[in-house]
Tab-separated table of C-alpha atoms and ligand atoms in Angstrom:
chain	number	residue	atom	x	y	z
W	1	UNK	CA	116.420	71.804	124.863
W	2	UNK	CA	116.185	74.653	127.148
W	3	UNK	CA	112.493	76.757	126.335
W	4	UNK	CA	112.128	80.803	125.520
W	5	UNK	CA	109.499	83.545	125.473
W	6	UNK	CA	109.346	84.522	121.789
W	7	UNK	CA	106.366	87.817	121.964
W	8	UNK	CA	105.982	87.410	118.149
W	9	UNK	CA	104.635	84.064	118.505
W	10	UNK	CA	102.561	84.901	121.994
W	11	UNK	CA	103.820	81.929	123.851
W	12	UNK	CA	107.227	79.763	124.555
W	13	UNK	CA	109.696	78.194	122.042
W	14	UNK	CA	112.468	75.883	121.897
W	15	UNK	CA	116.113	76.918	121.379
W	16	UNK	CA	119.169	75.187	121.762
W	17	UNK	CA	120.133	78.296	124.320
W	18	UNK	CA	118.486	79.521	127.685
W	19	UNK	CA	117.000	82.957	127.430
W	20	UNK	CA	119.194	85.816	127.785
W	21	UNK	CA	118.649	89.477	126.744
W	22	UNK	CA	121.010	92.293	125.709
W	23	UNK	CA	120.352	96.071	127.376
W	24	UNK	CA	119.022	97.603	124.182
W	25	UNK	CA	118.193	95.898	120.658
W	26	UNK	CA	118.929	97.751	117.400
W	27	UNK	CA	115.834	97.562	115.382
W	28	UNK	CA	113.884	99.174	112.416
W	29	UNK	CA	111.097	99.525	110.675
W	30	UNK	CA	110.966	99.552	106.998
W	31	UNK	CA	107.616	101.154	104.810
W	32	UNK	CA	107.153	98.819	102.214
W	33	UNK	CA	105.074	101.255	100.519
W	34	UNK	CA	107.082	104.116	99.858
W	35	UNK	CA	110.279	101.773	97.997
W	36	UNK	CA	110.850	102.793	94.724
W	37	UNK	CA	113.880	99.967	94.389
W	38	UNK	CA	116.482	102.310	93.650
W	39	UNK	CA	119.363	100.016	95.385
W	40	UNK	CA	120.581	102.926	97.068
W	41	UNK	CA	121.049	101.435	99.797
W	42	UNK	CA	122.162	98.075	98.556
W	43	UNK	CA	124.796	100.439	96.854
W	44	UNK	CA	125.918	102.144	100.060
W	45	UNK	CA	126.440	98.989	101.806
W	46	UNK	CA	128.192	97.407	98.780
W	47	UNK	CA	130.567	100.353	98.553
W	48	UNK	CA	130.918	100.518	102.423
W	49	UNK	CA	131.828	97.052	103.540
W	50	UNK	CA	131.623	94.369	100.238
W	51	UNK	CA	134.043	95.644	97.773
W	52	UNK	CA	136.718	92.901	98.067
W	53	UNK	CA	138.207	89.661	96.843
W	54	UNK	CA	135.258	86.898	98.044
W	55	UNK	CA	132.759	89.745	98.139
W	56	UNK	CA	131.475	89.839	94.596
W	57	UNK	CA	128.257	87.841	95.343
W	58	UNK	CA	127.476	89.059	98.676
W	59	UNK	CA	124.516	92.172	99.366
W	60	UNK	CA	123.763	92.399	103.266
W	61	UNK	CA	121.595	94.355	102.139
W	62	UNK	CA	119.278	93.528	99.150
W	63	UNK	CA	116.118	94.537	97.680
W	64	UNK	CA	113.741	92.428	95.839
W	65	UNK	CA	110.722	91.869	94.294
W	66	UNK	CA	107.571	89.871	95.578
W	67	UNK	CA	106.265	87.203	95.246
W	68	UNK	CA	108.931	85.664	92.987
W	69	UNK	CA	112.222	87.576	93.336
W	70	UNK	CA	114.262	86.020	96.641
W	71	UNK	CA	118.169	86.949	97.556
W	72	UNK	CA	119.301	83.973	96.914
W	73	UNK	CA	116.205	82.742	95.369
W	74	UNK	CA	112.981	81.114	96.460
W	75	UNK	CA	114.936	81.387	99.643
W	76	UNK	CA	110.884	81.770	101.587
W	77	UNK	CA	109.399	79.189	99.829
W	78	UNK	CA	112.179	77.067	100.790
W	79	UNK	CA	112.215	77.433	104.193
W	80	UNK	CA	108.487	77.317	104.536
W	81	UNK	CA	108.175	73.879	102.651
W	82	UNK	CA	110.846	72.352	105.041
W	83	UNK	CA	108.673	73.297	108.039
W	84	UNK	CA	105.590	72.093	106.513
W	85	UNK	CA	107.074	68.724	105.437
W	86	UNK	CA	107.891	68.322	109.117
W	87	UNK	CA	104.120	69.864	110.107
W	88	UNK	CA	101.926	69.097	107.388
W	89	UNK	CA	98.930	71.632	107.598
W	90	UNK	CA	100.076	72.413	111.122
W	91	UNK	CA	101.683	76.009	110.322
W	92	UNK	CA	98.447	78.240	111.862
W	93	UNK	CA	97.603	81.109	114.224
W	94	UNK	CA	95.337	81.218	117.141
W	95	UNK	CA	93.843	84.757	116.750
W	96	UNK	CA	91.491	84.662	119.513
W	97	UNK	CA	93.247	85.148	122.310
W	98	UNK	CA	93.209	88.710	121.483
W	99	UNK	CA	95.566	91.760	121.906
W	100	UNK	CA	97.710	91.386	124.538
W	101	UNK	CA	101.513	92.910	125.225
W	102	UNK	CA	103.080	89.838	125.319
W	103	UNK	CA	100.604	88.448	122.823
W	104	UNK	CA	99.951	91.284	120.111
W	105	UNK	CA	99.175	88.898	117.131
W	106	UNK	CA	97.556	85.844	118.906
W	107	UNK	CA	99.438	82.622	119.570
W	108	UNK	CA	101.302	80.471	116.543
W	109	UNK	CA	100.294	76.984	116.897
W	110	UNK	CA	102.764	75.750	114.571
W	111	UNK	CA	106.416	74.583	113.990
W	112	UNK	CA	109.217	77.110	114.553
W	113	UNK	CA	112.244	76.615	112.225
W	114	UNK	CA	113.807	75.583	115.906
W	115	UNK	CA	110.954	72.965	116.900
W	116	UNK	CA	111.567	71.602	113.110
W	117	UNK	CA	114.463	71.355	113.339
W	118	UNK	CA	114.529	69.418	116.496
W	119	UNK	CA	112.390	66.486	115.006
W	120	UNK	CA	115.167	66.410	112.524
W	121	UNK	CA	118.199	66.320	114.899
W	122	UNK	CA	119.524	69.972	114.086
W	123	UNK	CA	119.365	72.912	115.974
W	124	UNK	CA	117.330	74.866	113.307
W	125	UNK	CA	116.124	73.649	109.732
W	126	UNK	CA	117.392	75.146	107.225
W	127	UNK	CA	119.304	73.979	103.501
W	128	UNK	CA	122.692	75.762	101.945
W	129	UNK	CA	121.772	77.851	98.617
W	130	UNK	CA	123.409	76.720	95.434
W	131	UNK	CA	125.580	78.829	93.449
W	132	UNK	CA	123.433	79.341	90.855
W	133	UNK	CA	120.594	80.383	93.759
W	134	UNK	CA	122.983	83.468	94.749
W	135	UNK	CA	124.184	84.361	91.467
W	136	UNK	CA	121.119	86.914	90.362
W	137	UNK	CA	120.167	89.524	93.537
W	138	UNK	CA	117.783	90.994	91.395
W	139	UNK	CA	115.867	88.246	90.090
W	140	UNK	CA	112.177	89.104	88.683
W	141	UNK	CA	112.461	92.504	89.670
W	142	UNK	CA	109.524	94.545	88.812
W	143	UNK	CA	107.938	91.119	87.741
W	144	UNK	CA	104.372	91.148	89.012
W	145	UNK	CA	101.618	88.007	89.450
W	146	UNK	CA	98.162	87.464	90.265
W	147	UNK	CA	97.176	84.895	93.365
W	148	UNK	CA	95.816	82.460	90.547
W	149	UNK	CA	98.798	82.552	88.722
W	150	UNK	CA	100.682	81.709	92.102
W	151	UNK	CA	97.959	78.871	92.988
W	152	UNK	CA	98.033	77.296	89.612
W	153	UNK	CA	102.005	77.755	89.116
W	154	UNK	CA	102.517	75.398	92.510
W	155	UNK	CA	104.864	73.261	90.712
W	156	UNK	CA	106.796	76.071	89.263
W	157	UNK	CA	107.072	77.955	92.481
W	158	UNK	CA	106.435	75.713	95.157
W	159	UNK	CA	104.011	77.786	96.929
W	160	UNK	CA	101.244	76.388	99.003
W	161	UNK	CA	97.832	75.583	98.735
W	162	UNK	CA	96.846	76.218	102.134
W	163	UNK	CA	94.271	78.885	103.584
W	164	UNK	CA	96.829	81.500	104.115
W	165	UNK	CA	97.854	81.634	100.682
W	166	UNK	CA	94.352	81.990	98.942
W	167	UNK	CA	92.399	84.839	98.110
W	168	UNK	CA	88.832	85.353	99.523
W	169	UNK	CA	87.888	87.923	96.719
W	170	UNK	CA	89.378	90.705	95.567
W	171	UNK	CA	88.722	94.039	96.224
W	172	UNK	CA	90.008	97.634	95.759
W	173	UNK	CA	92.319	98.749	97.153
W	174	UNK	CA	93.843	95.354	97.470
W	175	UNK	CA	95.050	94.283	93.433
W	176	UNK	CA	94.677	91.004	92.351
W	177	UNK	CA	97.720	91.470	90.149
W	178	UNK	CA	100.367	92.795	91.859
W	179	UNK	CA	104.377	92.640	93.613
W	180	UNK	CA	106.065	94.995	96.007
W	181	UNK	CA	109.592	95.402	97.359
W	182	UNK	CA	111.025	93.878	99.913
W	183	UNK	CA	113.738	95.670	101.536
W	184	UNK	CA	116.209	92.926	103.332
W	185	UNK	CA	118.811	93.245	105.903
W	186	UNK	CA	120.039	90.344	108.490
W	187	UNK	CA	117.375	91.028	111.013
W	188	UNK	CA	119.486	91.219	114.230
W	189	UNK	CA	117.039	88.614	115.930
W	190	UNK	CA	116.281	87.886	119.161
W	191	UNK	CA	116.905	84.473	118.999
W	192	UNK	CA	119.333	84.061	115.829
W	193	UNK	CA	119.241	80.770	114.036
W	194	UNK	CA	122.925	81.897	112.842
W	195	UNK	CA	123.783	81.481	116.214
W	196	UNK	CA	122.193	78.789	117.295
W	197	UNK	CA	123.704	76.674	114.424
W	198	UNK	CA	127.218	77.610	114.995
W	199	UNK	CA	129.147	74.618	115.838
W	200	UNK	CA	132.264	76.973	117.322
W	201	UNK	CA	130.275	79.143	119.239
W	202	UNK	CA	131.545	82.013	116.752
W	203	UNK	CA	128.202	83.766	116.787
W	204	UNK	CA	127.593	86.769	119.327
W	205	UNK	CA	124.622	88.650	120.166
W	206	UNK	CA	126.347	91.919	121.858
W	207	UNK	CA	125.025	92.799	125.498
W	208	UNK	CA	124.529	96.201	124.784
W	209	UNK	CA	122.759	96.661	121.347
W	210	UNK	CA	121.492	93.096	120.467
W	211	UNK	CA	123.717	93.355	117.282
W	212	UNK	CA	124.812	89.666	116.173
W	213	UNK	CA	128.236	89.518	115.013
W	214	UNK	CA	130.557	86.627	113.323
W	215	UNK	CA	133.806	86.534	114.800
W	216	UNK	CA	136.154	86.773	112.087
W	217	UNK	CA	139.067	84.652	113.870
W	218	UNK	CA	136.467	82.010	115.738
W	219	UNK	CA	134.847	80.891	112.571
W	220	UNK	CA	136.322	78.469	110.861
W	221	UNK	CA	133.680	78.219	107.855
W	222	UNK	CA	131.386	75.262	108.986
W	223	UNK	CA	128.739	77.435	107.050
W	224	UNK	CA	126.031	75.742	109.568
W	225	UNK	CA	125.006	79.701	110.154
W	226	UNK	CA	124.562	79.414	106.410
W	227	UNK	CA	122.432	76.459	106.414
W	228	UNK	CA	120.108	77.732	109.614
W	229	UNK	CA	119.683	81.075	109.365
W	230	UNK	CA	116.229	81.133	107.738
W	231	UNK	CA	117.157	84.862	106.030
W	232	UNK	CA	119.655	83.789	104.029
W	233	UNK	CA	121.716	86.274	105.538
W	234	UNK	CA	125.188	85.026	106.508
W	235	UNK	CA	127.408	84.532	103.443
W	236	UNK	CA	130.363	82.669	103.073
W	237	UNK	CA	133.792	84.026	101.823
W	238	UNK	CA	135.746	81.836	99.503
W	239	UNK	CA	138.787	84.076	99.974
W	240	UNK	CA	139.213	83.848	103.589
W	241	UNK	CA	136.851	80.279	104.229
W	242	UNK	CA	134.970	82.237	106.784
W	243	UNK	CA	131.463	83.449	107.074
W	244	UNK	CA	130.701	87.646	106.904
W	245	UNK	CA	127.059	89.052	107.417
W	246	UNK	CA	126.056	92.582	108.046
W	247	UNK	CA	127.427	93.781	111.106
W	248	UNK	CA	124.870	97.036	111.438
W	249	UNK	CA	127.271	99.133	110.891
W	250	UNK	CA	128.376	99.037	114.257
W	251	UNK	CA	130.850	102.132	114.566
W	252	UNK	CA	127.938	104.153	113.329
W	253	UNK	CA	125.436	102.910	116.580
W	254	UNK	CA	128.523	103.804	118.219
W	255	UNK	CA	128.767	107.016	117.822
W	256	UNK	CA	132.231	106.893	116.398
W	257	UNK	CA	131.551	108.622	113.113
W	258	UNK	CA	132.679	111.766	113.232
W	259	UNK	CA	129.804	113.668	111.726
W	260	UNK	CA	127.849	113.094	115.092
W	261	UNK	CA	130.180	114.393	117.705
W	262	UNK	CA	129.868	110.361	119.511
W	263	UNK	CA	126.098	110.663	119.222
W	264	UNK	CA	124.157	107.194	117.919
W	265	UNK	CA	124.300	107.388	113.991
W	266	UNK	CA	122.033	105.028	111.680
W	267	UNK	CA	123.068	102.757	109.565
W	268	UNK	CA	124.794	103.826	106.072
W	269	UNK	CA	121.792	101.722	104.069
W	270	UNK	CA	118.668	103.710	106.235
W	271	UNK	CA	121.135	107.400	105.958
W	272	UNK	CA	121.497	106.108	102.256
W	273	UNK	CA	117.549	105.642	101.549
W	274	UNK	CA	115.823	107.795	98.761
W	275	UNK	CA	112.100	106.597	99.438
W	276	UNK	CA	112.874	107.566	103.095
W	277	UNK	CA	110.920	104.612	103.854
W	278	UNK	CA	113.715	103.350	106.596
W	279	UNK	CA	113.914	104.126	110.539
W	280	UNK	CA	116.392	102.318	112.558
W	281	UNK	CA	116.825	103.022	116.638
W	282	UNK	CA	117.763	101.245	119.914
W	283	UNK	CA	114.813	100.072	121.885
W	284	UNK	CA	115.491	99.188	125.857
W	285	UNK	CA	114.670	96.057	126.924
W	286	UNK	CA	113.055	95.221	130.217
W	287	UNK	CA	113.839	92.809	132.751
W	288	UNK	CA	111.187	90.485	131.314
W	289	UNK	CA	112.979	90.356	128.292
W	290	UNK	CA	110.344	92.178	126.270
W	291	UNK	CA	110.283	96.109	125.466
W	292	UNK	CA	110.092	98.249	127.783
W	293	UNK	CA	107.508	100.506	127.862
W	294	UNK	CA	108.630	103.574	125.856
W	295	UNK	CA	105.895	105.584	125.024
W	296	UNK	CA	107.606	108.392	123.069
W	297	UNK	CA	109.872	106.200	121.195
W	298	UNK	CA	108.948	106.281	117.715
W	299	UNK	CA	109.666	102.524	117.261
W	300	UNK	CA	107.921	101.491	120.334
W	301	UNK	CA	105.006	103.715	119.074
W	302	UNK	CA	104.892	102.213	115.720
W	303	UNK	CA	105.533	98.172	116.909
W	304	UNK	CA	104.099	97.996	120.083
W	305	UNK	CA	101.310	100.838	120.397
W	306	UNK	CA	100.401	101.478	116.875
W	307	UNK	CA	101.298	97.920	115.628
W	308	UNK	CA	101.343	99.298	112.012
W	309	UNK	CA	104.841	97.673	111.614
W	310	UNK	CA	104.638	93.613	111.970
W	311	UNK	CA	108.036	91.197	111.920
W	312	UNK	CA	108.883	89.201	108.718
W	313	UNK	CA	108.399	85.348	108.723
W	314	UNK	CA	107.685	86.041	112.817
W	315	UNK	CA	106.593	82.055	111.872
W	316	UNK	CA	109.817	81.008	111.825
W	317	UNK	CA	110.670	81.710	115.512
W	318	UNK	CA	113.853	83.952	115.386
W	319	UNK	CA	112.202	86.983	116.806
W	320	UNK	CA	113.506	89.252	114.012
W	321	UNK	CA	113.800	92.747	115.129
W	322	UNK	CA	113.258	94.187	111.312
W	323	UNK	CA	109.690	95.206	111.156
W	324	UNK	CA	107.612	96.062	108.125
W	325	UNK	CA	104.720	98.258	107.517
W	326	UNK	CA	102.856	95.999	104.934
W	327	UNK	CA	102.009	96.647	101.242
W	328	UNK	CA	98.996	97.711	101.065
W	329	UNK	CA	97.922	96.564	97.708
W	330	UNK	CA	98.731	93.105	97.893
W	331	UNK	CA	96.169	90.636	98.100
W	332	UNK	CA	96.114	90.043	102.120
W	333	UNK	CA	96.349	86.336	102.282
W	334	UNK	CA	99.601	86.461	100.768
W	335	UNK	CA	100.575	89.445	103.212
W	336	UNK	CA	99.260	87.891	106.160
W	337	UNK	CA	101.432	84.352	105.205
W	338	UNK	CA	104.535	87.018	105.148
W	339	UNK	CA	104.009	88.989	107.869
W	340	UNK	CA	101.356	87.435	110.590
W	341	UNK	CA	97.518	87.738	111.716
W	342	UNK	CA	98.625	91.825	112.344
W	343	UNK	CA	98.176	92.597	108.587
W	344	UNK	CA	94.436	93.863	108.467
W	345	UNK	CA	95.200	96.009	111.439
W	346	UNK	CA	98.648	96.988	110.468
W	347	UNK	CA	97.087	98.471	106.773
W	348	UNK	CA	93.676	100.099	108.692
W	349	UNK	CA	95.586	102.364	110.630
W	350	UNK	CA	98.071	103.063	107.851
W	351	UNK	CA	95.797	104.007	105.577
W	352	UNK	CA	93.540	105.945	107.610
W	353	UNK	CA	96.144	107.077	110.304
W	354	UNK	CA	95.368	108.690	113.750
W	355	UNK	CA	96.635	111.915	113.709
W	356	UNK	CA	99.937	111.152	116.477
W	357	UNK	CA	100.516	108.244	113.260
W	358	UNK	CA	101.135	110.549	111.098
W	359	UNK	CA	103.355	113.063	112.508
W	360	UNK	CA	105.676	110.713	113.725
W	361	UNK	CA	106.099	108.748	110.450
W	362	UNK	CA	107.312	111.882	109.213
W	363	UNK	CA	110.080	111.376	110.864
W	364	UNK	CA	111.347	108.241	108.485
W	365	UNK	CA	115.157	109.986	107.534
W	366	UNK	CA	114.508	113.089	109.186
W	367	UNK	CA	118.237	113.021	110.676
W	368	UNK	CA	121.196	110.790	110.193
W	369	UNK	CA	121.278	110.429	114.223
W	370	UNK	CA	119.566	107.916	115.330
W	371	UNK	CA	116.300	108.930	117.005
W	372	UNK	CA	115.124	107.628	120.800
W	373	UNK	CA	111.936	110.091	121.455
W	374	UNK	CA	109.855	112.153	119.447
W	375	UNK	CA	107.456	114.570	120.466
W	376	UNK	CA	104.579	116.695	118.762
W	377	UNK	CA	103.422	120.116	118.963
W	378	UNK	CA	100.154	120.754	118.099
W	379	UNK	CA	98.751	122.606	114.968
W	380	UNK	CA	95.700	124.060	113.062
W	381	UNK	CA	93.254	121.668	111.151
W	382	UNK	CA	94.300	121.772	107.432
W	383	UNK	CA	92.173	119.201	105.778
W	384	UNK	CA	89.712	116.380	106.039
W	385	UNK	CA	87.681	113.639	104.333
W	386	UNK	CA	86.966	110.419	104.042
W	387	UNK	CA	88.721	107.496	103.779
W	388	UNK	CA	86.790	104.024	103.143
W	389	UNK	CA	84.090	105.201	105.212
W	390	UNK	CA	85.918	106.747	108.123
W	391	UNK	CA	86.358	110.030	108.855
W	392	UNK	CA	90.254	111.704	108.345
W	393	UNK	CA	91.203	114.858	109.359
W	394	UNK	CA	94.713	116.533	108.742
W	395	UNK	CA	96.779	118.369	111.037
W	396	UNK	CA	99.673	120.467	110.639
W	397	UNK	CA	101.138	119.453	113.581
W	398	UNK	CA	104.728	119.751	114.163
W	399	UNK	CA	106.605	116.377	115.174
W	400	UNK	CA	110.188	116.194	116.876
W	401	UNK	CA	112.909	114.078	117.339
W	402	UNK	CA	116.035	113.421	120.028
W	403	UNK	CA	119.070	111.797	119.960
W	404	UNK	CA	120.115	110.157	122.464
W	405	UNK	CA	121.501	112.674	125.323
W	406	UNK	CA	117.810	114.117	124.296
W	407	UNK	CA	119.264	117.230	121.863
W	408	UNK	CA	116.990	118.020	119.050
W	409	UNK	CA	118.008	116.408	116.052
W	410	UNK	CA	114.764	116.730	114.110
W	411	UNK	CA	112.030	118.926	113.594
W	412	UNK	CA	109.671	118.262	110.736
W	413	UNK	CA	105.923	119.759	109.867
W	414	UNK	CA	103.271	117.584	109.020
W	415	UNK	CA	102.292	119.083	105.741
W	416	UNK	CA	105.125	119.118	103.386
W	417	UNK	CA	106.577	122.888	101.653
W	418	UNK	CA	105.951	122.727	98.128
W	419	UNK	CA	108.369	124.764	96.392
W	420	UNK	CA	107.696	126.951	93.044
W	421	UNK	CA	110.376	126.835	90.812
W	422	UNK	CA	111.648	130.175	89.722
W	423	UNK	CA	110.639	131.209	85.782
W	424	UNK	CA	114.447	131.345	85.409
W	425	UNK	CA	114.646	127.613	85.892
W	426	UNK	CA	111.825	126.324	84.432
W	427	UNK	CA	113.878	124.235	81.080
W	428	UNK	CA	110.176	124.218	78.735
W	429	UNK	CA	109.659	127.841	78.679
Z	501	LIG	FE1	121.276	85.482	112.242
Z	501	LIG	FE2	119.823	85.442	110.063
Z	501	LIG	FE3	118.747	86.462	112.279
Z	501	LIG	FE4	120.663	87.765	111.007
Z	501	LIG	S1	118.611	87.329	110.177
Z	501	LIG	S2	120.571	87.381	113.233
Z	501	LIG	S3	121.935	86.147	110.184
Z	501	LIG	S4	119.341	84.340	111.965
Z	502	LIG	FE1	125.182	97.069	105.442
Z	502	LIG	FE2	125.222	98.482	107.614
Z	502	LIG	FE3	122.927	98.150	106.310
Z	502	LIG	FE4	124.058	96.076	107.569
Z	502	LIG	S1	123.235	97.916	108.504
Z	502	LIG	S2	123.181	96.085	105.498
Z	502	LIG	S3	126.238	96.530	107.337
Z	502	LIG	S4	124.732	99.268	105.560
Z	503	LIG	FE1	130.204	78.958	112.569
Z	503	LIG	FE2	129.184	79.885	110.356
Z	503	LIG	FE3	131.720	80.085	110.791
Z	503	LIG	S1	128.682	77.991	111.338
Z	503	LIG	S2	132.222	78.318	112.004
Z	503	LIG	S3	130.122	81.093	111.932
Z	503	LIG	S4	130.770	79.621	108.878
């Protein structure tokens, strides 16, 4: 089986294809800690693409709670017990290697879904949900746990006992009861198990945005993209006996939505989002198949300079290219199991942020056009304090964004208006 560079993991993978890389890769970055779980966005996907015969089950998009809520369910547990049935105990990081570009989280020592599945005589492990495992998106929402409860409740919820699960003591402002949302689209990866585990070659990674398509008159329902996609994120269509998944909203990236005059739009579920916790953008990839260098791209800034948004599962060996700034409450074992060794850094700079951090997260649904370079203009000193020890100071800096024939599209102030209401409309007077 031919051998990859997966960044994520800091070193080379198996995968049943050769290493190939599309001009640009649509990607995002999700803040965990800003979802309030409305489902708007689950909603403006639903309405937008899954309102048909076959489509009753299926959310592209979903939102659920951790530890225990899963669309379909215990889908991560799952996944992670196959591996470590293959590689008992085996599943760890090297951190010591240090910080590098094309090793920002240290080295994974363990088993890929892709080497697992190798050992097993598949292209990727993976299993096919039941029914019953799809029928309830929302499953223990709002339903929270403490890490004993998870230790002790191994037989209930098949979590493990190993290091990365346990808690080394519990302090604020981590809680030892706790869950968060996570926010859940088909990650667009790098190196798709979808794809790989297509027996007709129906799966497509497109050259020019990385998007990864199913197409709709190749497949003929082998639901093996089902099976090996370790996201649970193609879905199978009893109507038409082939396999749908979120397409990215494609025409959007395209620029074909009217609103935009052929300028790169985002995605109906990040326009869609409330919490304005959601950026999505195209990042260009080099001829080394990793990101270019793009210094004044916000996602760049946040994933590869910043590194305050990690990959979810980046374990498993797809390269997703969803990235998540991490809950900062959670106890950090669990975190760390869920997102990688970049945790501890990830949540220091987001809670005490440099001062280019902050302006440019203010740009998180700042414009419906899909953003390539931001810049800031500087501004006076409004506040500062401390923040676990460290010095923070506030600036009211002014941060911009550009589209992608570089027109302003976005211009936002660090410290946010607040607006008086009127007498006339205050209701309790
Ligand atoms: Fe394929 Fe799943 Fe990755 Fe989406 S998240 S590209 S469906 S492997
Ligand atoms: Fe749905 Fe588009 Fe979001 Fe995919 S990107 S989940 S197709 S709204
Ligand atoms: Fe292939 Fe999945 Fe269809 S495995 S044939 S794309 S159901």
């Amino acid at each position: 089986m031919p051998e990859v560079y997966n960044w994520q993991l800091g070193r080379k993978m198996l995968y049943p294809y050769e290493e190939r890389h599309p001009k640009w890769q649509f990607a995002f970055v999700f803040n965990i800690n800003r979802c309030l779980a409305c489902q708007t966005c689950s909603m403006a996907d639903k309405s937008t693409w899954l309102f048909s015969k076959g489509q009753e089950y299926m959310w592209w998009n979903n939102v659920e709670t951790k530890p225990y809520g899963g669309y379909p369910q215990f889908y991560d547990v799952k996944i992670t017990q196959l591996i470590e049935q293959v590689n008992p105990g085996g599943q760890v990081w090297n951190v010591r290697v240090g910080r590098k570009h094309h090793a920002p989280y240290g080295v994974f020592e363990g088993m890929t879904i892709f080497d697992a599945g190798a050992k097993v005589g598949q292209a990727a492990i993976g299993y096919i949900p039941t029914d019953q495992e799809w029928r309830f998106v929302n499953i223990y929402e709002d339903t929270a746990t403490s890490m004993r409860a998870l230790v002790e409740g191994i037989d209930k919820t098949g979590f493990s006992r190993d290091e990365p699960w346990k808690m080394t003591g519990s302090s604020l402002p981590e809680h030892e009861t706790f869950f968060f949302y996570l926010q859940r689209i088909c990650n667009h990866c790098t190196y798709p198990g979808c794809l790989a585990a297509c027996p007709r070659k129906a799966i497509y990674k497109r050259p020019e945005d990385g998007i990864v398509l199913i197409d709709q008159n190749r497949c003929r329902g082998y639901k093996k993209c089902v099976e090996q996609c370790p996201f649970k994120k193609p879905m199978y269509r009893g109507t038409t006996r082939v396999s749908e998944k979120c397409i990215a909203c494609y025409p959007r990236i395209e620029g074909k939505d009217p609103l935009t005059g052929g300028e790169p739009m985002e995605t109906r579920c990040m326009a869609a989002c409330v919490g304005k916790i959601r950026m999505q953008s195209l990042v260009r990839i080099g001829e080394d198949g990793l990101w270019a260098e793009d210094r004044w791209h916000p996602l760049y800034y946040a994933i590869r300079v910043e590194q305050v948004a990690l990959p979810l599962y980046p374990q498993w060996g797809t390269e997703p290219n969803g990235f998540y700034i991490p809950p900062r409450h959670s106890p950090r074992g669990y975190a760390r199991q869920m997102f990688g060794p970049g945790v501890d850094n990830a949540i220091e700079k987001y809670l005490v942020p440099s001062r280019e951090l902050l302006a440019v997260l203010q740009l998180w649904r700042a414009s419906q056009q899909i953003i390539f370079r931001y810049d800031v203009i500087p501004g006076p000193k409004v506040f500062e304090t401390q923040i676990h020890g460290k010095r923070f100071e506030m600036y009211n800096d002014t941060v911009l964004g550009f589209n992608k024939s570089g027109k302003e599209v976005a211009r936002i102030q660090v410290e946010e208006p607040i607006y008086i209401r009127p007498a006339e409309r205050v209701s309790w007077l």
